[in-house]
Every structure is written in structure tokens, then in C-alpha cells.
Coordinates of C-alpha atoms in Angstrom, one line a residue:
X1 CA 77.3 -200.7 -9.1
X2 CA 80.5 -201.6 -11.2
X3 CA 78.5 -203.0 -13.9
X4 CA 76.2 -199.7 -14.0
X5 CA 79.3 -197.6 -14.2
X6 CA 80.8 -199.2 -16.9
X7 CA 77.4 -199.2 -19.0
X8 CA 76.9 -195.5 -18.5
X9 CA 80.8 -195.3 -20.3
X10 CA 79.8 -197.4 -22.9
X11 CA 76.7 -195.3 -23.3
X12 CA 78.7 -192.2 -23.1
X13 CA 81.0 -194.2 -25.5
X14 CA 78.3 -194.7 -28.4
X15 CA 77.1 -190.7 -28.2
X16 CA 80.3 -189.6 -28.9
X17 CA 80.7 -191.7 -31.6
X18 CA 77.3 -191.3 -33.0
X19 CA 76.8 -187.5 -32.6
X20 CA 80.2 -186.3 -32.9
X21 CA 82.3 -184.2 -31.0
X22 CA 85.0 -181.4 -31.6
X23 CA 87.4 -181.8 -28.6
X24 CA 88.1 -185.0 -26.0
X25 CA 88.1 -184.4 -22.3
X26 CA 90.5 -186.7 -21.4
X27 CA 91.2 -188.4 -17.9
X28 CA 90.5 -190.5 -15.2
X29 CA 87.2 -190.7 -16.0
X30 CA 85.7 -194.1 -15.3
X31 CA 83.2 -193.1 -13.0
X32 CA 83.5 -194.6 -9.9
X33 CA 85.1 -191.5 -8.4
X34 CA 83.1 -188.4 -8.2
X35 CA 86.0 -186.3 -8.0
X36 CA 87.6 -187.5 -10.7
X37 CA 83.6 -186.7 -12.7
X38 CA 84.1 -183.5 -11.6
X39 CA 87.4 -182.6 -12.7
X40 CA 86.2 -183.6 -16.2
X41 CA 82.6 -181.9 -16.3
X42 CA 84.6 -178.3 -14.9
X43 CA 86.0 -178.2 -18.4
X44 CA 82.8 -179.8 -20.1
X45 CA 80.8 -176.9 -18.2
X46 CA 83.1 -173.9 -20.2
X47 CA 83.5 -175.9 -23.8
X48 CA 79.8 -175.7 -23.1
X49 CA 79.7 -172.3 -22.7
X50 CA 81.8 -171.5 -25.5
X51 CA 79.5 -173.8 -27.8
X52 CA 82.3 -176.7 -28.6
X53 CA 81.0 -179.6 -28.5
X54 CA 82.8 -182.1 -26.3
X55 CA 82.7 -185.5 -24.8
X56 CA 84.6 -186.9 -21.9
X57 CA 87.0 -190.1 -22.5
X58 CA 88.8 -192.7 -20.0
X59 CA 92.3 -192.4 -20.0
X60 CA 92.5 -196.0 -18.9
X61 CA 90.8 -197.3 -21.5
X62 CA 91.9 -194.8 -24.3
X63 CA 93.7 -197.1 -26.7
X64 CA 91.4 -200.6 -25.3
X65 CA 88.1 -198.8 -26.7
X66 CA 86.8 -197.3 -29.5
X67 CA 86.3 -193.6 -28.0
X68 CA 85.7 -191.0 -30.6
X69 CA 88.8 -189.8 -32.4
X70 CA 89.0 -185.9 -32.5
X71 CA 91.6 -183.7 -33.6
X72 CA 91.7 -181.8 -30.5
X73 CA 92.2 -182.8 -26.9
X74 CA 92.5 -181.6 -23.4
X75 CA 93.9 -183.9 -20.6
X76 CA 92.1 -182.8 -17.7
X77 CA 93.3 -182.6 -14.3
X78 CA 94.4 -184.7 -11.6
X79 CA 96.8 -187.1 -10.8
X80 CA 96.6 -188.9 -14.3
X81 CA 100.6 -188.0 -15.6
X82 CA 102.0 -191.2 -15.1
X83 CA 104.2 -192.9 -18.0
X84 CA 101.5 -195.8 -18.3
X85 CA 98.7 -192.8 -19.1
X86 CA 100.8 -190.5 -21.1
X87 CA 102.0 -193.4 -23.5
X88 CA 98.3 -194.1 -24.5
X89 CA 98.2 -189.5 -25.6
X90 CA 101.3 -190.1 -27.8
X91 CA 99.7 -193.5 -29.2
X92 CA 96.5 -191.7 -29.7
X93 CA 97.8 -188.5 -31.2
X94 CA 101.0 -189.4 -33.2
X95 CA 102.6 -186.5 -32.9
X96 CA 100.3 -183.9 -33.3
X97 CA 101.2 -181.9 -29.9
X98 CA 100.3 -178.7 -30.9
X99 CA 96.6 -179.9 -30.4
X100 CA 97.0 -181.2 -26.7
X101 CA 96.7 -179.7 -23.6
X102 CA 97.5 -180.9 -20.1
X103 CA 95.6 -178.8 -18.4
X104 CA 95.8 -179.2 -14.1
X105 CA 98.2 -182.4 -14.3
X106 CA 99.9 -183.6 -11.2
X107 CA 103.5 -185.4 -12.3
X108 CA 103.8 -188.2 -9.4
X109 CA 106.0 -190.7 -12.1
X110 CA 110.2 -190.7 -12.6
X111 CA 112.5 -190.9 -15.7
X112 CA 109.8 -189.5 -17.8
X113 CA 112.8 -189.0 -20.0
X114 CA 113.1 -192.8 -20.6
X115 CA 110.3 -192.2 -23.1
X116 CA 111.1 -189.9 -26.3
X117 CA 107.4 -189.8 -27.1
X118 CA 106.4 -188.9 -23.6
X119 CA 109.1 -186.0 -23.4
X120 CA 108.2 -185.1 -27.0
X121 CA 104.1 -184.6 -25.2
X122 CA 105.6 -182.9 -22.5
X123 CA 107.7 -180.2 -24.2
X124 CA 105.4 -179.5 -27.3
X125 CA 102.1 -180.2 -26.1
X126 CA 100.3 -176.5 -26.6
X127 CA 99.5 -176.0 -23.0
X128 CA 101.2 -177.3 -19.6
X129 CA 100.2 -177.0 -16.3
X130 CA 100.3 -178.4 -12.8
X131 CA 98.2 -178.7 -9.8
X132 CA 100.8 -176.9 -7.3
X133 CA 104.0 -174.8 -8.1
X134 CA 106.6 -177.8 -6.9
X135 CA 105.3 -179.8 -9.6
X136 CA 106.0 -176.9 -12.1
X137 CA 109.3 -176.4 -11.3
X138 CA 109.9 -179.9 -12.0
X139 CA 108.4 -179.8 -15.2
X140 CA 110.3 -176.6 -15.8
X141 CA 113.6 -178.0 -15.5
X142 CA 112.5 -181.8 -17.3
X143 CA 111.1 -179.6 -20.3
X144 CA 113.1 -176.7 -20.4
X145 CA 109.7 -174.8 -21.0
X146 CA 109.4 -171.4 -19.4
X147 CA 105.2 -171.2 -20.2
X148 CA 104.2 -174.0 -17.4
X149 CA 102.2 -172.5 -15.0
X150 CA 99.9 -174.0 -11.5
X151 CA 96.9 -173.1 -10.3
X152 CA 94.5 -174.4 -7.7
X153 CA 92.6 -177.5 -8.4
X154 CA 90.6 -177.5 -11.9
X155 CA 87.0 -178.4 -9.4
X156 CA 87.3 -174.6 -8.0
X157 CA 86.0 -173.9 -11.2
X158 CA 82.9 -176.0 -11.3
X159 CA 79.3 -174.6 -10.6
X160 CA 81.1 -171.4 -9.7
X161 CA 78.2 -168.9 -9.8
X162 CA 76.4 -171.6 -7.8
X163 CA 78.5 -172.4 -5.1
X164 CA 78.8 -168.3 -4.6
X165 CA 75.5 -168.0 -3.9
X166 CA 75.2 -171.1 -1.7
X167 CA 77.9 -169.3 0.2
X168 CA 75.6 -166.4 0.8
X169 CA 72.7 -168.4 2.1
X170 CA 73.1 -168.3 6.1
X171 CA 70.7 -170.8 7.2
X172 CA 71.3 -174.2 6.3
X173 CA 69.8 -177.9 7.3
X174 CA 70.9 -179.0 10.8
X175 CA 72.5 -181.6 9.0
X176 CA 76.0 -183.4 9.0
X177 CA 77.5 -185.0 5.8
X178 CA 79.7 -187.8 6.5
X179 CA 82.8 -187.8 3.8
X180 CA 85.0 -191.3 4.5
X181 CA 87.4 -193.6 2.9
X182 CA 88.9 -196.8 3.2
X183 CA 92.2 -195.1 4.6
X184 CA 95.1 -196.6 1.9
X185 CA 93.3 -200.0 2.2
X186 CA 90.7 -202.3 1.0
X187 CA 87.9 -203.5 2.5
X188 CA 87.3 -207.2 3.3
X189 CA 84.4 -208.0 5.3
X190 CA 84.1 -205.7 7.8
X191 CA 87.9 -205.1 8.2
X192 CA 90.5 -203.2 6.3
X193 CA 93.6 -204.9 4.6
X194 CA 96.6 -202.7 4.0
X195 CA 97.5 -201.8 -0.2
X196 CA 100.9 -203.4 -0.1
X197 CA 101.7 -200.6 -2.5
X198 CA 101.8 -198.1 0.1
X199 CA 104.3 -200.2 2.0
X200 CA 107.2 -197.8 0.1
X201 CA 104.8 -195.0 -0.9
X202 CA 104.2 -194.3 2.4
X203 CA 105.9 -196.4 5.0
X204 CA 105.2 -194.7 8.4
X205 CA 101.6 -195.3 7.3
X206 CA 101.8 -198.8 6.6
X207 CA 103.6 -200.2 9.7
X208 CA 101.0 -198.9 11.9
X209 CA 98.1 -199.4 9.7
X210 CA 95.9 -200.7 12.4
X211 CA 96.3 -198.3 14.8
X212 CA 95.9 -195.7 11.9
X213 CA 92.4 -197.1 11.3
X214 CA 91.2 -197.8 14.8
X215 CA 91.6 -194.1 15.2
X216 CA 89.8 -193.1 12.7
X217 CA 87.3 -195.4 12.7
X218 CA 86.9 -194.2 16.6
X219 CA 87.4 -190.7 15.9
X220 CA 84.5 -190.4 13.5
X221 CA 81.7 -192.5 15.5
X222 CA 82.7 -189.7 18.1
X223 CA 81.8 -187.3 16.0
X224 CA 78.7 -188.7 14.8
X225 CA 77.5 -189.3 18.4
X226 CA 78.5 -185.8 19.3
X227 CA 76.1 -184.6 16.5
X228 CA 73.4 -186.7 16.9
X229 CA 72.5 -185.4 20.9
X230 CA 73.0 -182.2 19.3
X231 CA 70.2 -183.0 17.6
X232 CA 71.7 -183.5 13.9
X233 CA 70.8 -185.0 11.3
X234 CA 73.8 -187.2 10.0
X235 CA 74.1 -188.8 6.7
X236 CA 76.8 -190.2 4.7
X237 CA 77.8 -188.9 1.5
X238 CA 80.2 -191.2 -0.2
X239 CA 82.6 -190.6 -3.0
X240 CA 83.5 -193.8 -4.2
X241 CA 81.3 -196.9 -4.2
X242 CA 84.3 -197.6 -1.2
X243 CA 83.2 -194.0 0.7
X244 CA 79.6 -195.7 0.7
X245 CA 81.2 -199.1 2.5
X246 CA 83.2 -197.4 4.7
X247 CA 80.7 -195.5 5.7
X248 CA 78.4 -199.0 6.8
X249 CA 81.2 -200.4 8.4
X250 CA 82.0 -197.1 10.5
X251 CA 78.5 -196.2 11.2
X252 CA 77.2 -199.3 12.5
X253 CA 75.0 -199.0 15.0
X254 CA 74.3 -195.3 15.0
X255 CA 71.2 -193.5 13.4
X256 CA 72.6 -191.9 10.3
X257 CA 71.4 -192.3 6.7
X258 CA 73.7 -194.3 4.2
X259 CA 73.6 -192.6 0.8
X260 CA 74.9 -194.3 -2.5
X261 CA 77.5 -194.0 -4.2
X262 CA 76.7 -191.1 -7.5
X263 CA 79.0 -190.3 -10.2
X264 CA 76.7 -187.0 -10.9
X265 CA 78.8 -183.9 -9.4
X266 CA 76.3 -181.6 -9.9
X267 CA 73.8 -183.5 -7.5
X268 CA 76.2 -183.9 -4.9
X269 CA 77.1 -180.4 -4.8
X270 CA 73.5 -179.5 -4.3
X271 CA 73.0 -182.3 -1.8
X272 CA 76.1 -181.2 0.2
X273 CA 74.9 -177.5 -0.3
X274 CA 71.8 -177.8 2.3
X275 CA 74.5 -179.3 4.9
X276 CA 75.4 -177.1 7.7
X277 CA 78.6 -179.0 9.0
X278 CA 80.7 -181.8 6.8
X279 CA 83.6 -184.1 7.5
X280 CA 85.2 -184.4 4.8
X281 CA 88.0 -187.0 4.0
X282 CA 88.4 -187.4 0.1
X283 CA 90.3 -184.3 -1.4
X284 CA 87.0 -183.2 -3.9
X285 CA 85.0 -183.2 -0.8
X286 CA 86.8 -181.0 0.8
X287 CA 86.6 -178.3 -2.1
X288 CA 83.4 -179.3 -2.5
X289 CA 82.6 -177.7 0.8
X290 CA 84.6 -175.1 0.8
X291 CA 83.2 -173.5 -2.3
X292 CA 79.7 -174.0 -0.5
X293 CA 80.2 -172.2 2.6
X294 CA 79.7 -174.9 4.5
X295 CA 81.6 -175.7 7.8
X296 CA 84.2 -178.2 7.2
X297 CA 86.1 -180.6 9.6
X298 CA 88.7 -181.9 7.3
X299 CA 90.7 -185.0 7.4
X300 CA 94.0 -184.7 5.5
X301 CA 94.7 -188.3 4.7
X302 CA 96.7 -187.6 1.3
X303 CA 99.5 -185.2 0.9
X304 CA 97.3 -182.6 -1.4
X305 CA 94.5 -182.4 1.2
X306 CA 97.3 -181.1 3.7
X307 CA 98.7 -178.5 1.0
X308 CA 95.1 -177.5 0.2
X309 CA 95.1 -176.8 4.1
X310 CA 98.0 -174.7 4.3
X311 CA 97.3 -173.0 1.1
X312 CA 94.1 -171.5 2.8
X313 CA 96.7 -170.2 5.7
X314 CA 95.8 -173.3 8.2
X315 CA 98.2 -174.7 10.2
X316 CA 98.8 -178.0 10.9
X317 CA 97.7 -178.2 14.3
X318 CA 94.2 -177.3 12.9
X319 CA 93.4 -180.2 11.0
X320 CA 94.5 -183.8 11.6
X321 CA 96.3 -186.4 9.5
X322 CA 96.8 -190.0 8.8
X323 CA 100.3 -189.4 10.3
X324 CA 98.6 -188.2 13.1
X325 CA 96.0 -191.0 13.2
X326 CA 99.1 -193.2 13.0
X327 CA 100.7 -192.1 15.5
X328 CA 97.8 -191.9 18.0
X329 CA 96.1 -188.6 17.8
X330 CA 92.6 -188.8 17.6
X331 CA 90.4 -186.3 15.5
X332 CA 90.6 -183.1 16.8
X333 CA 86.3 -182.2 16.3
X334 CA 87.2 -178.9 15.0
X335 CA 85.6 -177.4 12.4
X336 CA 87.3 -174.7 9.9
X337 CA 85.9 -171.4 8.2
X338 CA 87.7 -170.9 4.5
X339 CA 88.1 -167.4 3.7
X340 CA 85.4 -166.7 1.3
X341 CA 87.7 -164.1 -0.8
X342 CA 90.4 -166.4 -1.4
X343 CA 87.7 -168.9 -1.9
X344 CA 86.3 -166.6 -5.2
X345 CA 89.6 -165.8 -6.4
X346 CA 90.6 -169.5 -6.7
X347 CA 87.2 -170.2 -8.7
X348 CA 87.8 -167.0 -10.8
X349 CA 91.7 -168.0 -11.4
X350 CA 90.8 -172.0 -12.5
X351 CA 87.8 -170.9 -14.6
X352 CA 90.4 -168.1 -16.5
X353 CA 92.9 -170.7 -16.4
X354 CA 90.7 -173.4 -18.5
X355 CA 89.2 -170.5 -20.8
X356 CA 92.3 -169.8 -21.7
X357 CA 93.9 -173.3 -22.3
X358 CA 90.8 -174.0 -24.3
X359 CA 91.3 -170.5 -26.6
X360 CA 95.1 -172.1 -27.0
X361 CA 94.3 -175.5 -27.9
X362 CA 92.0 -173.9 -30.5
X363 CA 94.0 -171.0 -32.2
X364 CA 94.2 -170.9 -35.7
X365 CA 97.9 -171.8 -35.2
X366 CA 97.1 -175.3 -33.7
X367 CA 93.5 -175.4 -36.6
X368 CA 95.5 -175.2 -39.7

């Protein structure tokens, strides 16, 4: 799988540099995380629109590989604005900031100001903005810039004219989708190993891993068993090539279907648009439902799922979280309805919001 990935870069690699392109799409885009894909092809699908060509580029790998040097760039969405990513922009770039935008960024680093480069990106960069309003304040105050705005995730934009009429579609498969994730761990065997990095990240997590796991593990064959004598379908529909393991280890036993892993967006969204119920763990599963329609139990294991959450108007008692799990509440089998008005104003809002970074980054100003 690994290897596949990393030809389907290199591929991606060659085009760029063989066809050409006018503007890099720059994040975590190394494929094996389909919301990561996503974030990038949401503002591939409007430099589309708009008839710029564009090509998406690794921010990993950004200074190791020979990607496509353009003039213009947009680095797009997600949690990518740490030190060690933003160094490889001001090596790339060299100082041409008025032809950058960081467009959807989440800031989770310190002493960014221990970099002159870095704060020289941050403060000059033509567009700046953030995934939720507590990381533009921050930015606010490190910058001094008054212009830094947030808006929901850069995904609510994807397949938008799509997902709205998937929404209107009231019969769906009797089907449950299957969304899991090695919970802040890695996978050995058939067990899960603790990232010692989350030992400080997030403590209360760590020093009751186990029981973290067991519960989820537990809670989610419940819910699989409970669908299945309702007579549902249940398949898993993994976001990582870990999602896809998890999902073995977890199902074992039961009579469910094991997808693979994809790094296509587009045909997950369509597979997970049939669906009539999903549990959804990973955070671009989550919106990946909600912009569907679908019925969603959701599974807050990461601090932006339970924002998401609340931002819809749910409180926490309505959705569980690894807190909870660690603490030894079980999965509460409840399944939310997103308010399908908010829904379309969040797409409307991110798709405005890329449009115009986009018209920004490519003003005369920033062309001469």
C-alpha cells in the first residue's frame, strides 16, 4: 500500500513537472490520509473552475523532491503550521510572500517568533487564515495583522452541489459505514501500543490507554451487532491504511465487509453517500457525513472533532470522547441529525472563502 502511495506522488510528481502548472497546492499531501486528499483537491476543484492550472505538492517532502517550482502557492488547510513545515515555504519561496497564501491553517507549534523567516511568512504572506477563531486571535496578536480571518474546515467546500443533493435523497442503503482509528496508538499485531508522544500532549489519555481502547474496541462491536439483527449491512470504510487495520482487528468475527484503504475523496464520498447510518471516528469522516445527510454517530477522539460538535449546537453529553472512553463510559449508540441550513452555509462560506484567497494570491498586485 505504502509503496503504491508513494508511486502515485511520484507520478503526480513527473506531471507537474512535465505539463506545467500555474499555482502549488501545498500540504499534507502524501496520500495515505484521505482527509488530508481532500483538503487539497477542495481547492484543486475551484482553481479548476476558475481555469488555473494547479498541481498538489507534499509539504513533507517539499525541499527533499523535485516538485514543480511555481510562482504562486497556496498552503492548504489543516494542521500543517508547524515550524518544521513552514521553514521548507520560506526555503522554497525566498521571500516572495506576497504570492503565498495559508489558506485554513491550524497553528498547534510555539515561539514561532524564534524564526525571522517564519514570522516574516506569517505577517506578509498575502492571505492568512485559521481553521477556528482561537487560533486567529493567536495569530492576531503574534502578527499584529488585523485581515486574519477563520472559517469552518476547507472539506465543507468539496463536492458541494453534490453533497446538497445527496442530502435531498431520502431513501438510502440499509447500510452502516464503519469509520475507526487506531486511538493515539499503533498497531502491533493484533494489539495497540501507546504513541509515547501523547504521553505530554495528552496525558489523561495516555495513563489509561488500555482501558481507553478496550472501550472502544467493545463499544463499536456493540454497535455492529446491534446493526447486523437489525438487519444492516455493515462495512468498514477506512481513512488511513490504519482505519482499514483497525477495522480487522475490531471486527473480527462479525459479518461486515473490510474495504481498503483509497486516497480518492471523490469515491469515498459517493461510497459513503448510499449509507443510511455511519460511525464516524476520523474528523473528515465526520464532515464527510454531515454534508451527505447521512445519520452520524460520531466519536470525538481529537479536540477538533469535539469543537466541530459544539459548533453544530451539540452538547457534550450527545457524543462521546476518548476522555470519556478513558474514563469508562462506553459509546452512547446515539446517532445525530446536523442541521442542514447551517450545513449549506458552512459549504457556501469555505467555497467564498477559497475563491477569494485564490482572487488575492492572484491580483495584479502580487502578478507584477
Amino acid at each position: 500500500m505504502l509503496l503504491f502511495v508513494r508511486i502515485k506522488q511520484v507520478v503526480r510528481l513527473l506531471t507537474q513537472r512535465i505539463t506545467g502548472i500555474k499555482i502549488a497546492i501545498i500540504g499534507g499531501y502524501h496520500g495515505v490520509n484521505l482527509g488530508d486528499m481532500a483538503l487539497g483537491y477542495s481547492v484543486k476543484e475551484i482553481l479548476n473552475k476558475k481555469g488555473i492550472k494547479s498541481g498538489l505538492q507534499t509539504i513533507y517532502s517539499l525541499n527533499n523532491y523535485p516538485w514543480a517550482k511555481t510562482k504562486f502557492a497556496i498552503i492548504g488547510g489543516g494542521a500543517i503550521g508547524y515550524k518544521q513545515s513552514l521553514i521548507k515555504v520560506t526555503n522554497r519561496y525566498n521571500s516572495n510572500w506576497n504570492n503565498i497564501a495559508l489558506l485554513g491553517v491550524d497553528y498547534n507549534d510555539s515561539n514561532y517568533e524564534q524564526s525571522d523567516e517564519i514570522m516574516e511568512l506569517l505577517k506578509k504572506s498575502s492571505w492568512l487564515s485559521c481553521r477556528n477563531e482561537k487560533q486567529s486571535i493567536l495569530m492576531q496578536k503574534l502578527t499584529g495583522r488585523e485581515d486574519i480571518i477563520y472559517h469552518p474546515d476547507l472539506v465543507f467546500s468539496y463536492k458541494k452541489d453534490f453533497c446538497k443533493k445527496q442530502r435531498e435523497i431520502n431513501s438510502k442503503k440499509k447500510t452502516l459505514l464503519i469509520n475507526v482509528v487506531p486511538l493515539y496508538g499503533t498497531i502491533k499485531g493484533e494489539s495497540l501500543i501507546p504513541n509515547i508522544q501523547y504521553k505530554e500532549e495528552r496525558p489523561e489519555l495516555y495513563e489509561s490507554y488500555n482501558e481507553m481502547i478496550k472501550n472502544y474496541i467493545e463499544g463499536v462491536r456493540l454497535i455492529i451487532k446491534d446493526a447486523l439483527a437489525n438487519g444492516y449491512k455493515v462495512e468498514s470504510m477506512p481513512f488511513t491504511p490504519g482505519d482499514a487495520d483497525m477495522a480487522r482487528i475490531i471486527g473480527k468475527g462479525l459479518k461486515m465487509k473490510h474495504n481498503n484503504y483509497s486516497d480518492n475523496p471523490f469515491k469515498i464520498l459517493k461510497k459513503m453517500a448510499s449509507a443510511e447510518k455511519i460511525f464516524a471516528t476520523r474528523y473528515h469522516a465526520t464532515i464527510f457525513g454531515i454534508k451527505l445527510g447521512t445519520q452520524i454517530m460520531p466519536m470525538a477522539y481529537a479536540k477538533k472533532n469535539e469543537l466541530l460538535l459544539e459548533e453544530f449546537g451539540f452538547i457534550t453529553e450527545q457524543f462521546i470522547t476518548s476522555k470519556d472512553l478513558a474514563n469508562g463510559i462506553t459509546l452512547s449508540g446515539k446517532y445525530l441529525h446536523f442541521n442542514t441550513d447551517i450545513v449549506e452555509k458552512w459549504e457556501n462560506n469555505c467555497f467564498d472563502v477559497i475563491n477569494k484567497c485564490v482572487d488575492i494570491v492572484l491580483s495584479k498586485k502580487n502578478a507584477s
